[in-house]
Coordinates of C-alpha atoms in Angstrom, one line a residue:
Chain A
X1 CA 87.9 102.6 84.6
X2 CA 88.4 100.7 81.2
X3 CA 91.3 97.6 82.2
X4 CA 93.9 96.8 79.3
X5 CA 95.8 93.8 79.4
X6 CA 99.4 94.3 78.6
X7 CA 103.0 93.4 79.4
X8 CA 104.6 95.9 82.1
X9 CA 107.4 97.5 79.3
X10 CA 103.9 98.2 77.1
X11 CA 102.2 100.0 80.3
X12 CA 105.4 102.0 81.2
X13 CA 105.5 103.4 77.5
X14 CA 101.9 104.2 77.0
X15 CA 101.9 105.7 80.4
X16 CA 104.8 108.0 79.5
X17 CA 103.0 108.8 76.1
X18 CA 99.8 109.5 78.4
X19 CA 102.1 112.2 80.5
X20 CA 103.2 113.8 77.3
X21 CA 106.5 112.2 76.1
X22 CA 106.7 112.6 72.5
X23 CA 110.4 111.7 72.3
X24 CA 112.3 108.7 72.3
X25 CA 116.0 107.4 71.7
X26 CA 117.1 103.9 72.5
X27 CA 118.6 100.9 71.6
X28 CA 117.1 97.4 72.4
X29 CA 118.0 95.1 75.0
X30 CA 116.4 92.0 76.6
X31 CA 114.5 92.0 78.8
X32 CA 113.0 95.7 77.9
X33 CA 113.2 95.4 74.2
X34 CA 109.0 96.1 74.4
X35 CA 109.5 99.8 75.4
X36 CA 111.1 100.9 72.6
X37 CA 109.1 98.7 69.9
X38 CA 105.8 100.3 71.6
X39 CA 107.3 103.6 71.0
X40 CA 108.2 103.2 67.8
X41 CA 104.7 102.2 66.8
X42 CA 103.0 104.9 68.5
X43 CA 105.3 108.2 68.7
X44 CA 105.3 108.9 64.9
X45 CA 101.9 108.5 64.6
X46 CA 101.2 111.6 67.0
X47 CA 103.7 113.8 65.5
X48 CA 106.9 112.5 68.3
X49 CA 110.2 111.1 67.5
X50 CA 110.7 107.4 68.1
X51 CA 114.9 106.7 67.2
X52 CA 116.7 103.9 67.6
X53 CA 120.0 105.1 68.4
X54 CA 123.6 102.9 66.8
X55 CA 124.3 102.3 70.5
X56 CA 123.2 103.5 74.6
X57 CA 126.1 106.1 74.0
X58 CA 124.7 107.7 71.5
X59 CA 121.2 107.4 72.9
X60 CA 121.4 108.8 76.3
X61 CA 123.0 111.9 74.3
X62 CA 120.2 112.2 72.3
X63 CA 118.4 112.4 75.0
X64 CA 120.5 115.0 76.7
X65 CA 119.9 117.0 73.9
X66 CA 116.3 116.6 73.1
X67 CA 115.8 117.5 76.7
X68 CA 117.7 120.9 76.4
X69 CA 114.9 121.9 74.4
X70 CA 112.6 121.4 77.5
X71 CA 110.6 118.5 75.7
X72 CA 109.7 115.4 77.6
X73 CA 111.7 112.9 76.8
X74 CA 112.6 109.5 78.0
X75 CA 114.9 106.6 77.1
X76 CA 114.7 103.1 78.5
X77 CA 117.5 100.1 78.7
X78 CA 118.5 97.0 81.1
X79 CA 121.2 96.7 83.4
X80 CA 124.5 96.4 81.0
X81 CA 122.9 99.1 78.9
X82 CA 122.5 101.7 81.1
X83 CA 126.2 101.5 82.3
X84 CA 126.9 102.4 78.6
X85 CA 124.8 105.5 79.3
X86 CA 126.3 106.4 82.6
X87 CA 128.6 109.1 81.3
X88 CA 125.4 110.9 79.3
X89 CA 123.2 110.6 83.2
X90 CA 125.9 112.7 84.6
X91 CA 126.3 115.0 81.9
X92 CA 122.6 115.3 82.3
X93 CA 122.3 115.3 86.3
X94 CA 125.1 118.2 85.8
X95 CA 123.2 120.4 83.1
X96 CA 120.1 120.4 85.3
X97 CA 117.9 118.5 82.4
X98 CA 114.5 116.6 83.2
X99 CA 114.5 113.3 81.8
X100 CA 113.2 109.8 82.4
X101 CA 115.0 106.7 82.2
X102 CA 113.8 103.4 83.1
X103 CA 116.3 100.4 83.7
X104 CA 114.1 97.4 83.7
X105 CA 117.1 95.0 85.6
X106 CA 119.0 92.1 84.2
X107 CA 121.4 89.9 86.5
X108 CA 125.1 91.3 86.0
X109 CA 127.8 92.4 86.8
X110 CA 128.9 92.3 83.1
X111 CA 126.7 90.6 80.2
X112 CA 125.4 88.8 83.2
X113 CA 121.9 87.2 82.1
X114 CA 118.4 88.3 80.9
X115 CA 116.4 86.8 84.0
X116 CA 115.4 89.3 86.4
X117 CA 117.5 91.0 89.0
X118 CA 118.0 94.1 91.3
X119 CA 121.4 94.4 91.3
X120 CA 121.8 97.2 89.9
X121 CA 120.5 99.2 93.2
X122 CA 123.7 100.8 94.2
X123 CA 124.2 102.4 90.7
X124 CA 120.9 104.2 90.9
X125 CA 120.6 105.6 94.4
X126 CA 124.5 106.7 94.7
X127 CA 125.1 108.1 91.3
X128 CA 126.5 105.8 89.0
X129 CA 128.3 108.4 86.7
X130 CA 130.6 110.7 88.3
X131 CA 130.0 114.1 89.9
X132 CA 128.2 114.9 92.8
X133 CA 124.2 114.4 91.6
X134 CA 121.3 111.6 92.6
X135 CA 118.5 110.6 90.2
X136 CA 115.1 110.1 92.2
X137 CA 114.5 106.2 91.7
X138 CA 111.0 105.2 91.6
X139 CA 110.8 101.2 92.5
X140 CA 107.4 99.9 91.2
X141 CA 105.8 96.6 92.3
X142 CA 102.9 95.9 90.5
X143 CA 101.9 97.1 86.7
X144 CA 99.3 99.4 88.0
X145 CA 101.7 101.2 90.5
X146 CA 104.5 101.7 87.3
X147 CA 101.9 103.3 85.5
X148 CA 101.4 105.4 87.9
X149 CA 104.9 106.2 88.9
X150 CA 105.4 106.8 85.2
X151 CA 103.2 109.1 84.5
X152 CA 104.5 111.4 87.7
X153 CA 108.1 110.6 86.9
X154 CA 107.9 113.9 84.0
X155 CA 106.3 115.7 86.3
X156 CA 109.2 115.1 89.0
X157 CA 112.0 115.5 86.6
X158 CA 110.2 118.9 85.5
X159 CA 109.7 120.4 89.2
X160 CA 113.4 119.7 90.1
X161 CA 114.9 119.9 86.6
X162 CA 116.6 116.5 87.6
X163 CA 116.4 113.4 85.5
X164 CA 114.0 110.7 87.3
X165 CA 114.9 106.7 87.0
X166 CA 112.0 104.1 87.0
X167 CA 113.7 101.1 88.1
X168 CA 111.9 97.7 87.7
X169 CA 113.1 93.9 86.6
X170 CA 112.7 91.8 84.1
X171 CA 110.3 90.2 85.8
X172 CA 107.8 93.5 86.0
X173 CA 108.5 94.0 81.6
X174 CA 108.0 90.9 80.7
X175 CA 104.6 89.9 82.9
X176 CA 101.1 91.0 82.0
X177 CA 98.6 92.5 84.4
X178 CA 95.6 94.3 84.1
X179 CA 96.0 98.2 84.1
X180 CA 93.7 101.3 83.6
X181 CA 95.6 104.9 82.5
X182 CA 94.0 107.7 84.8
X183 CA 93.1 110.8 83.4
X184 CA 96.0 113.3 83.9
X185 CA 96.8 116.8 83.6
X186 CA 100.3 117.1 83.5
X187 CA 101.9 119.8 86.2
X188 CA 103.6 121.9 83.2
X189 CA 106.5 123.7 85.3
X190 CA 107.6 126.5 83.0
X191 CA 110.8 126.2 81.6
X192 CA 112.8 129.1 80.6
X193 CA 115.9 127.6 80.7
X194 CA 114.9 125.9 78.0
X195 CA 116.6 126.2 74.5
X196 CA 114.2 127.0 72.2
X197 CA 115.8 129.5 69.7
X198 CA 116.2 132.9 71.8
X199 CA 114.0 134.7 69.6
X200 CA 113.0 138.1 71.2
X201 CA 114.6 136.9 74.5
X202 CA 118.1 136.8 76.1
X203 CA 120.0 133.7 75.4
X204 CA 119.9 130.5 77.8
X205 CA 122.8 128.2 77.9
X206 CA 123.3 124.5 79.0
X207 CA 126.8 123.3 80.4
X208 CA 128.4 121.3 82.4
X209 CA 131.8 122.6 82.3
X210 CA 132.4 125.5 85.2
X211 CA 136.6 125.5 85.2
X212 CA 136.5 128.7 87.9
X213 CA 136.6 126.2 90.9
X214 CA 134.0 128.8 93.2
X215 CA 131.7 128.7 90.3
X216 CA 131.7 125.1 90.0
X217 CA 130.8 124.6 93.8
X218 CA 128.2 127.4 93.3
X219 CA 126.8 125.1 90.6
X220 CA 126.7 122.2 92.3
X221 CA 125.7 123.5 95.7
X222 CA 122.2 124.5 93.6
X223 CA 122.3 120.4 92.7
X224 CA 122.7 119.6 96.0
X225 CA 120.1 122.1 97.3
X226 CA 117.9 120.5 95.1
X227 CA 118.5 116.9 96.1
X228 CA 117.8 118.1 99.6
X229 CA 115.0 119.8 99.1
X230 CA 114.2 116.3 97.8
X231 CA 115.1 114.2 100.3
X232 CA 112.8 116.7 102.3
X233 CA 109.4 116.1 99.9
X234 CA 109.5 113.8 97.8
X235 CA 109.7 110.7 99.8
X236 CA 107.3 107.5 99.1
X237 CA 106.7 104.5 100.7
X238 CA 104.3 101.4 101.7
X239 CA 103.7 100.3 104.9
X240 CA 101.9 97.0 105.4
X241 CA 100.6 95.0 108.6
X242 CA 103.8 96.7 110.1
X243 CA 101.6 97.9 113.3
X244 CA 101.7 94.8 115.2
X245 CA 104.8 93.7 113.4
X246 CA 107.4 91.9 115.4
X247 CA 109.2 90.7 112.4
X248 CA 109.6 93.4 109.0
X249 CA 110.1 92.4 106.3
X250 CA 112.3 95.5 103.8
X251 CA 111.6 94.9 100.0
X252 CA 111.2 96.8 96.9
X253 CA 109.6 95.6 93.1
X254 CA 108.7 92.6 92.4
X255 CA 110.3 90.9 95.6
X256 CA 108.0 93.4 98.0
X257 CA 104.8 91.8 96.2
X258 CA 106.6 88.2 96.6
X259 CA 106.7 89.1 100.4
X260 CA 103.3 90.0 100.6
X261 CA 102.1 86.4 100.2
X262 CA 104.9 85.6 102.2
X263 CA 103.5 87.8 105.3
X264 CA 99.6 86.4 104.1
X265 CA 100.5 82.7 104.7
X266 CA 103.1 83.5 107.8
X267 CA 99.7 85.8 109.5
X268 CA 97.7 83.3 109.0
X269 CA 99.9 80.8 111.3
X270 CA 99.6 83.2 113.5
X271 CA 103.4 84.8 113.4
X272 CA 103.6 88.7 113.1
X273 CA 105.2 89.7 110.2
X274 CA 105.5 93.0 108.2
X275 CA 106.4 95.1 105.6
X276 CA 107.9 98.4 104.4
X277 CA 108.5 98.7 101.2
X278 CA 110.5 102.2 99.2
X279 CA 108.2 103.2 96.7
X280 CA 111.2 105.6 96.3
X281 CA 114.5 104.0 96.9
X282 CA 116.0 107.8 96.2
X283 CA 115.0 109.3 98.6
X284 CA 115.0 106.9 100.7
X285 CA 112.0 106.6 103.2
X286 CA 114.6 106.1 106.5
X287 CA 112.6 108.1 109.1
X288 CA 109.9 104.8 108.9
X289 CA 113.2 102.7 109.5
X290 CA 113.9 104.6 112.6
X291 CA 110.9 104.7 114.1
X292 CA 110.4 101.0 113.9
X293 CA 114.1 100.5 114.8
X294 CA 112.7 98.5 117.2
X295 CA 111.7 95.7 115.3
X296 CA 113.7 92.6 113.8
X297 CA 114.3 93.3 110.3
X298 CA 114.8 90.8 107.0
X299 CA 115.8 92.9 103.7
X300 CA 115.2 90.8 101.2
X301 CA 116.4 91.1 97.3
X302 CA 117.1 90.1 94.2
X303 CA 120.8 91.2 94.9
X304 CA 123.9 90.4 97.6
X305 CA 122.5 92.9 99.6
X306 CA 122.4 96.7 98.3
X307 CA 119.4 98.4 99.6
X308 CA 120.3 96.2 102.8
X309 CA 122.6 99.0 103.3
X310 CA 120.7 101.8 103.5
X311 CA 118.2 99.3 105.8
X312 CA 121.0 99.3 108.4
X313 CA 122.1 103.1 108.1
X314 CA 118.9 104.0 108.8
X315 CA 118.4 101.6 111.5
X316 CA 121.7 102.2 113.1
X317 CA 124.1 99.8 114.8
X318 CA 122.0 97.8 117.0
X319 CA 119.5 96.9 115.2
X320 CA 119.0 93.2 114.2
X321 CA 118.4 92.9 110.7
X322 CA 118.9 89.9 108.3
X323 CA 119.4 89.1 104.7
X324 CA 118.4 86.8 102.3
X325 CA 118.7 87.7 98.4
X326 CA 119.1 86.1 95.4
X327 CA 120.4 86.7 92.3
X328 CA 120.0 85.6 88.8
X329 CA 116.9 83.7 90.1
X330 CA 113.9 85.1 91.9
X331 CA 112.9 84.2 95.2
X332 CA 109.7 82.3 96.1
X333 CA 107.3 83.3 98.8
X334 CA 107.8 80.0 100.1
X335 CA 112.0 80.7 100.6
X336 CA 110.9 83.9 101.8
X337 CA 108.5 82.1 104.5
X338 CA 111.2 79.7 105.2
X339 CA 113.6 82.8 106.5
X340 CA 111.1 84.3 108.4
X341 CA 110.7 81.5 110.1
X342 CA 114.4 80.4 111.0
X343 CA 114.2 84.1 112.8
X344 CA 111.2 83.0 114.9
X345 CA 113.4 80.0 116.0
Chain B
X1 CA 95.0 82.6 104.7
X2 CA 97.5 80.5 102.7
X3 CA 96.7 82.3 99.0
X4 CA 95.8 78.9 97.9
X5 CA 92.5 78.1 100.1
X6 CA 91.3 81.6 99.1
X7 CA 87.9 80.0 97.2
X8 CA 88.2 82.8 94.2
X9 CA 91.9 81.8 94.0
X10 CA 93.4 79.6 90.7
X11 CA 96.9 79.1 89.6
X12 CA 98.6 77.0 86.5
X13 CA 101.8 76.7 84.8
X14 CA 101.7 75.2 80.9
X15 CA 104.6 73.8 79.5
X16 CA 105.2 72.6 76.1
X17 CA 107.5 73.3 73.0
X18 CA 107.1 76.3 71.5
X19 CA 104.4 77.0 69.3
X20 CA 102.4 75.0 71.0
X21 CA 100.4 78.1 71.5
X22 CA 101.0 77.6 75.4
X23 CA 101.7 81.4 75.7
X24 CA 98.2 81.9 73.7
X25 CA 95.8 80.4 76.0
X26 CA 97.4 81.5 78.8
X27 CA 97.0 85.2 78.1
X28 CA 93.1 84.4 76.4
X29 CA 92.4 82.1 80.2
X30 CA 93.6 85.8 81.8
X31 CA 92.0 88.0 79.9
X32 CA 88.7 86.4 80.0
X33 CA 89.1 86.2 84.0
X34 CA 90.0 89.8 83.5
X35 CA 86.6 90.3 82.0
X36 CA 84.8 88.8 84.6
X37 CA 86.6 91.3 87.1
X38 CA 89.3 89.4 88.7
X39 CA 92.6 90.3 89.3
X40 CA 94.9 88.4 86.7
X41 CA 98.8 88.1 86.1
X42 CA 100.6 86.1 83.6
X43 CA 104.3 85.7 83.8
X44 CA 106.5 83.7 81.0
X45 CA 109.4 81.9 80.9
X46 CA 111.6 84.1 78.7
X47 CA 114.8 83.6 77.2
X48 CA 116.5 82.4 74.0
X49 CA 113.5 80.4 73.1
X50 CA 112.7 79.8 69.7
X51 CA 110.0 77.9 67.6
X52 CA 110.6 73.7 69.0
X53 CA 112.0 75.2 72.1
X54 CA 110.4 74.6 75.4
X55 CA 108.1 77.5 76.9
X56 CA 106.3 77.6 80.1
X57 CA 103.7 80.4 81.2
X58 CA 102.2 80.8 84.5
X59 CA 98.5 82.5 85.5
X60 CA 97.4 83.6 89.1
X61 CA 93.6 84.3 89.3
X62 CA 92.1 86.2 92.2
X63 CA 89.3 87.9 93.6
X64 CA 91.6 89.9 95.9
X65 CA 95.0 92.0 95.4
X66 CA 97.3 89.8 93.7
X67 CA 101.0 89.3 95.6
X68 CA 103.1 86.8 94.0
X69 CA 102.9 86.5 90.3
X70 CA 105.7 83.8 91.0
X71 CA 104.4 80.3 92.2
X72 CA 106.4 77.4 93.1
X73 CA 103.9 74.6 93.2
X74 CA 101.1 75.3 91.3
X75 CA 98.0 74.4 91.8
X76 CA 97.4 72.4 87.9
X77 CA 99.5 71.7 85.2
X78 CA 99.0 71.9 81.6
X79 CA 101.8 69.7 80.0
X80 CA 102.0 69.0 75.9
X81 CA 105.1 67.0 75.9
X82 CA 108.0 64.8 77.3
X83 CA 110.2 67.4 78.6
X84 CA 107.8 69.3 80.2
X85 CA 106.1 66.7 82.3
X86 CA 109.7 65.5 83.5
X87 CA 110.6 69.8 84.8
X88 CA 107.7 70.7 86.2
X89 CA 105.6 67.2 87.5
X90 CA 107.6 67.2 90.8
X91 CA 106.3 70.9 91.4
X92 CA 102.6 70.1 91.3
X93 CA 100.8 70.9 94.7
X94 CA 99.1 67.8 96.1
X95 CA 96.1 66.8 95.3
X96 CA 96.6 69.3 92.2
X97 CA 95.3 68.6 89.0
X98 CA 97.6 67.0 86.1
X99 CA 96.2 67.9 82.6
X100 CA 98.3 66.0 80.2
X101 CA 98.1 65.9 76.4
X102 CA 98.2 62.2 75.9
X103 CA 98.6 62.4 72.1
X104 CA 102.2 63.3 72.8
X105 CA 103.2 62.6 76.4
X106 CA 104.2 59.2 76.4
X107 CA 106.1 59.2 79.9
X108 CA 104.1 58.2 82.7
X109 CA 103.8 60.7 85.7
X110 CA 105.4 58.8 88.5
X111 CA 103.3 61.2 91.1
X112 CA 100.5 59.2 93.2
X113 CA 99.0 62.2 95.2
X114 CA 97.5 64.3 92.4
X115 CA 94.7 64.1 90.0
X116 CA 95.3 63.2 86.3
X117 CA 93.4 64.4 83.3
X118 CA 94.8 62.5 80.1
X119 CA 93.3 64.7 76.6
X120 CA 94.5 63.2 73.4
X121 CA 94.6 66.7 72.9
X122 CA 96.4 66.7 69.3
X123 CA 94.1 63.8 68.0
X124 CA 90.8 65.6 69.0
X125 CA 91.9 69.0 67.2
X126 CA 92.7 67.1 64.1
X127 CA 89.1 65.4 64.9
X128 CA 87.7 69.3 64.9
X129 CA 89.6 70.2 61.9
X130 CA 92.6 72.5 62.6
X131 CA 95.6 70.6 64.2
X132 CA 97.2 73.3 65.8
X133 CA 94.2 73.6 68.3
X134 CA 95.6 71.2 70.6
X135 CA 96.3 73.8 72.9
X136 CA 92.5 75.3 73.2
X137 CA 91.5 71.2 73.5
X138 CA 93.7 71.5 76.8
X139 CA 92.3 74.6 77.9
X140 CA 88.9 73.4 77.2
X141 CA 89.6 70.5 79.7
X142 CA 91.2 72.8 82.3
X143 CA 88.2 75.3 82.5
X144 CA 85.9 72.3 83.0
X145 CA 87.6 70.7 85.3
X146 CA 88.3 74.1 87.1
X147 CA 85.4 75.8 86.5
X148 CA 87.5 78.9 87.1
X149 CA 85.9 81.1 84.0
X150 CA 82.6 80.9 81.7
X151 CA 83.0 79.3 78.1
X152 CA 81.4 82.2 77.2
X153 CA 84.1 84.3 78.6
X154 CA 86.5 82.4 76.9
X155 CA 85.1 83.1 73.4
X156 CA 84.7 86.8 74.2
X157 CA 88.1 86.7 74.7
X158 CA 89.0 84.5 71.9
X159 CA 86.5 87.2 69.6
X160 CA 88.9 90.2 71.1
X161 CA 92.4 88.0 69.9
X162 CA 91.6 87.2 66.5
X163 CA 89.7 90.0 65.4
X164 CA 88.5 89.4 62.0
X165 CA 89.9 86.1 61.2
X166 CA 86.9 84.2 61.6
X167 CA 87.6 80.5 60.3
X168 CA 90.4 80.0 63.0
X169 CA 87.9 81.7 65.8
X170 CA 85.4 79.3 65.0
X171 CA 87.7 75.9 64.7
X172 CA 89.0 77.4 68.3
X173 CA 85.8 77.4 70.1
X174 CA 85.3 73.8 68.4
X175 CA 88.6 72.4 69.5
X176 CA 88.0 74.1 73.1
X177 CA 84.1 72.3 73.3
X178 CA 85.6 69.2 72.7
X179 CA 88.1 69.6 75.2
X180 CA 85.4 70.3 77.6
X181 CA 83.3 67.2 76.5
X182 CA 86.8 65.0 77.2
X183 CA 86.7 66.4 80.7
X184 CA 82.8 65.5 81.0
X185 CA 83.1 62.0 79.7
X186 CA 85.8 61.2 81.5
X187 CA 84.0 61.9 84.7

């Protein structure tokens, strides 16, 4: 297949082009500013709606209302952006709307910095606006793979009528790699909740406000029966050299590809180290946690230790597992190696 | 194996002010390995930078799956100026390869386990005609040295970034010859 040669915030917009996404509201942000210019270039050209919003408010409700037409849609930001939009994802989450966001990470918490950073972990898995909803969070780690995950992400958010996070760093937008686009046929899920004008049909309506208490759980239990259902299917994840693993290593993005040349040069004097790495970090692939509970554990981020939590609920209470992360810098396979290593001791 | 012994492996970091055209030839020295079906990634430094600024870009080659894009001590260095041999000459992997632009580095690398290439990289560009090919002189020296991609790859490449302005592609591939032949006579 034909290679292109682009930054990763170019290859996450023309993949969402590629799955059909014709509409796009933003506002730009280092270190993701790409995403929206490559948008604005190509969307009116092909008859789609590139906007750059007067803030991440505004945005994220232009979103929410773009996708209430049933139109693929997707907005993208960086860590201090998409708190801004926080109120609009649960708005969202609560009106049942497909929708993609992506949150290439910045270090925080507040203006923080524009190197790369996964700090923003917690705030994606366990809701980050209010109510009771979850986004799926797909965690790329190389180009190729956010392409990928990109393209599916519409399809996702359509199935489950749930908007869909692609979570990377500011390492991922801002690199270039190699990456072909795969021919797709996009899974169209009919949508006749969809507001398209009611003509010669009953009337749909979107809300979020339910002030009959019974009719508000009834509401949200369908959320929730959807997040289960899930939890249940949807799950993705890597496993690498973790067979013979006495050591695993837990990382997502950038940092799991880091690790892998961490666990080449530690295999090849002659410790046995592995890997799992979420593909999803919601859902969360726990089961593969639990069956290697056995095994010592390092989580390693670009954070103080987020997704280290869910390492250790899924591992339970007497499991050994470790940390090392950083933050506001990214770590080096050769810091990674040097952990490993103090475990072996 | 240790990422760096792998035989189809390269890595290099280039450092210089901005608009050196550092970022430049380290996307054309990818995408020409890209053309020769390797697996490529190019990271920059990124932040407030700005035209006099310093910028540094760094470029994995391989033959296999490409883990980290990030690399700590790099195999060679391409360094255009002062500042840039002072941050990043400590990192340089031993025996690595030091490609200096002696036109403007006037400090003296005070590293005695590494090999150094010294290009008077901005007086042969002005030699070939177009000043601001410094940077293609340097890469010029690093592909001969290296051996790492084809000259003919490189001009593909160079073809496919400057599209029909055809007076700077040709002073390019002049300025990147004669960063080749520094490389030859020197050795």
């Amino acid at each position: 297949m034909e290679k292109t040669f682009m930054t990763g915030n170019e290859a996450i917009a023309e993949a969402a082009i590629q799955a059909g996404c014709r509409h796009f509201f933003g506002y730009p942000i280092t270190p993701q500013s790409e995403i929206p210019e490559y948008m604005s270039k190509r969307l009116p050209k092909m008859g789609g709606v590139y906007l750059q919003a007067e803030s991440e408010v505004a945005a994220i409700n232009m979103l929410f209302g773009a996708a209430g037409t049933g139109a693929r849609v997707m907005t993208s930001s960086s860590s201090p952006g998409i708190s801004l939009m926080q109120e609009g994802i649960s708005y969202i989450a609560a009106a049942r709307l497909p929708c993609v966001i992506v949150n290439i990470m910045r270090g925080g918490p507040g203006l923080g910095g524009i190197q790369p950073s996964q700090s923003d972990y917690f705030q994606a898995t366990k809701g980050g606006g209010h109510g009771d909803y979850h986004l799926i969070v797909l965690a790329p780690h190389t180009l190729q793979e956010a392409v990928y995950l990109t393209m599916n992400s519409f399809d996702l958010a359509d199935k489950y009528r749930n908007p869909v996070m692609i979570l990377g760093d500011g390492y991922m937008g801002q690199m270039m790699e190699p990456v072909s686009f795969p021919k797709l046929t996009p899974r169209h899920t009919p949508k006749g909740w969809a507001l398209t004008g009611a003509k010669d049909r009953p009337a749909n309506l979107v809300k979020t406000l339910y002030l009959d208490p019974e009719a508000l759980e009834k509401h949200n239990l369908v959320i929730n029966q959807t997040i289960q259902k899930i939890k249940k299917e949807e799950v993705q994840v890597e496993t690498y050299h973790t067979d013979d693993a006495e050591i695993i290593i837990a990382a997502y993005g950038t940092v799991a590809r880091i690790a892998k040349t961490a666990i080449e040069v530690l295999r090849n004097k002659g410790l046995k180290v592995g890997l799992i790495r979420p593909i999803t970090v919601f859902p969360f692939p726990c089961k593969i946690f639990e069956e290697l509970a056995d095994r010592r554990f390092l989580v390693v981020e670009m954070s103080f230790g987020q997704m280290l939590e869910d390492v250790q609920l899924s591992l339970g209470r007497k499991a050994s597992v470790h940390f090392y992360g950083r933050t506001g810098v990214v770590p080096s396979y050769d810091e990674i190696i040097v952990e490993v290593e103090k475990l072996v001791k | 194996m240790n990422p760096s012994e792998n035989p189809l492996y390269a890595n290099v970091t280039m450092a210089g002010f901005g608009g050196q055209g550092l970022m430049f030839i380290g996307k054309l020295l990818a995408y020409s390995a890209m053309k020769a079906g390797m697996n490529v990634t190019w990271i920059p430094s990124y932040g407030p930078e700005m035209r006099g600024g310093t910028a540094n870009c760094t470029v994995v080659l391989s033959g296999r799956e490409i883990g980290s894009p990030v690399i700590t001590s790099p195999q060679a260095l391409i360094i255009m100026n002062n500042p840039s041999l002072d941050a990043f000459e400590a990192r340089l992997q031993n025996n690595g390869h030091l490609f200096l632009n002696s036109s403007l580095v006037t400090n003296e690398t005070r590293r005695e386990d590494i090999k150094v290439v010294r290009i008077p990289a901005n007086d042969v560009a002005l030699e070939v005609g177009e000043k601001r090919a410094a940077n293609m002189v340097m890469l010029g020296a690093y592909v001969e040295q290296t051996k790492v991609v084809t000259k003919s790859l490189i001009f593909e490449g160079l073809k496919e970034f400057f599209g029909k302005k055809m007076e700077f592609l040709d002073v390019n591939k002049r300025a990147f010859e004669a960063g080749m032949r520094c490389v030859q006579d020197g050795s």
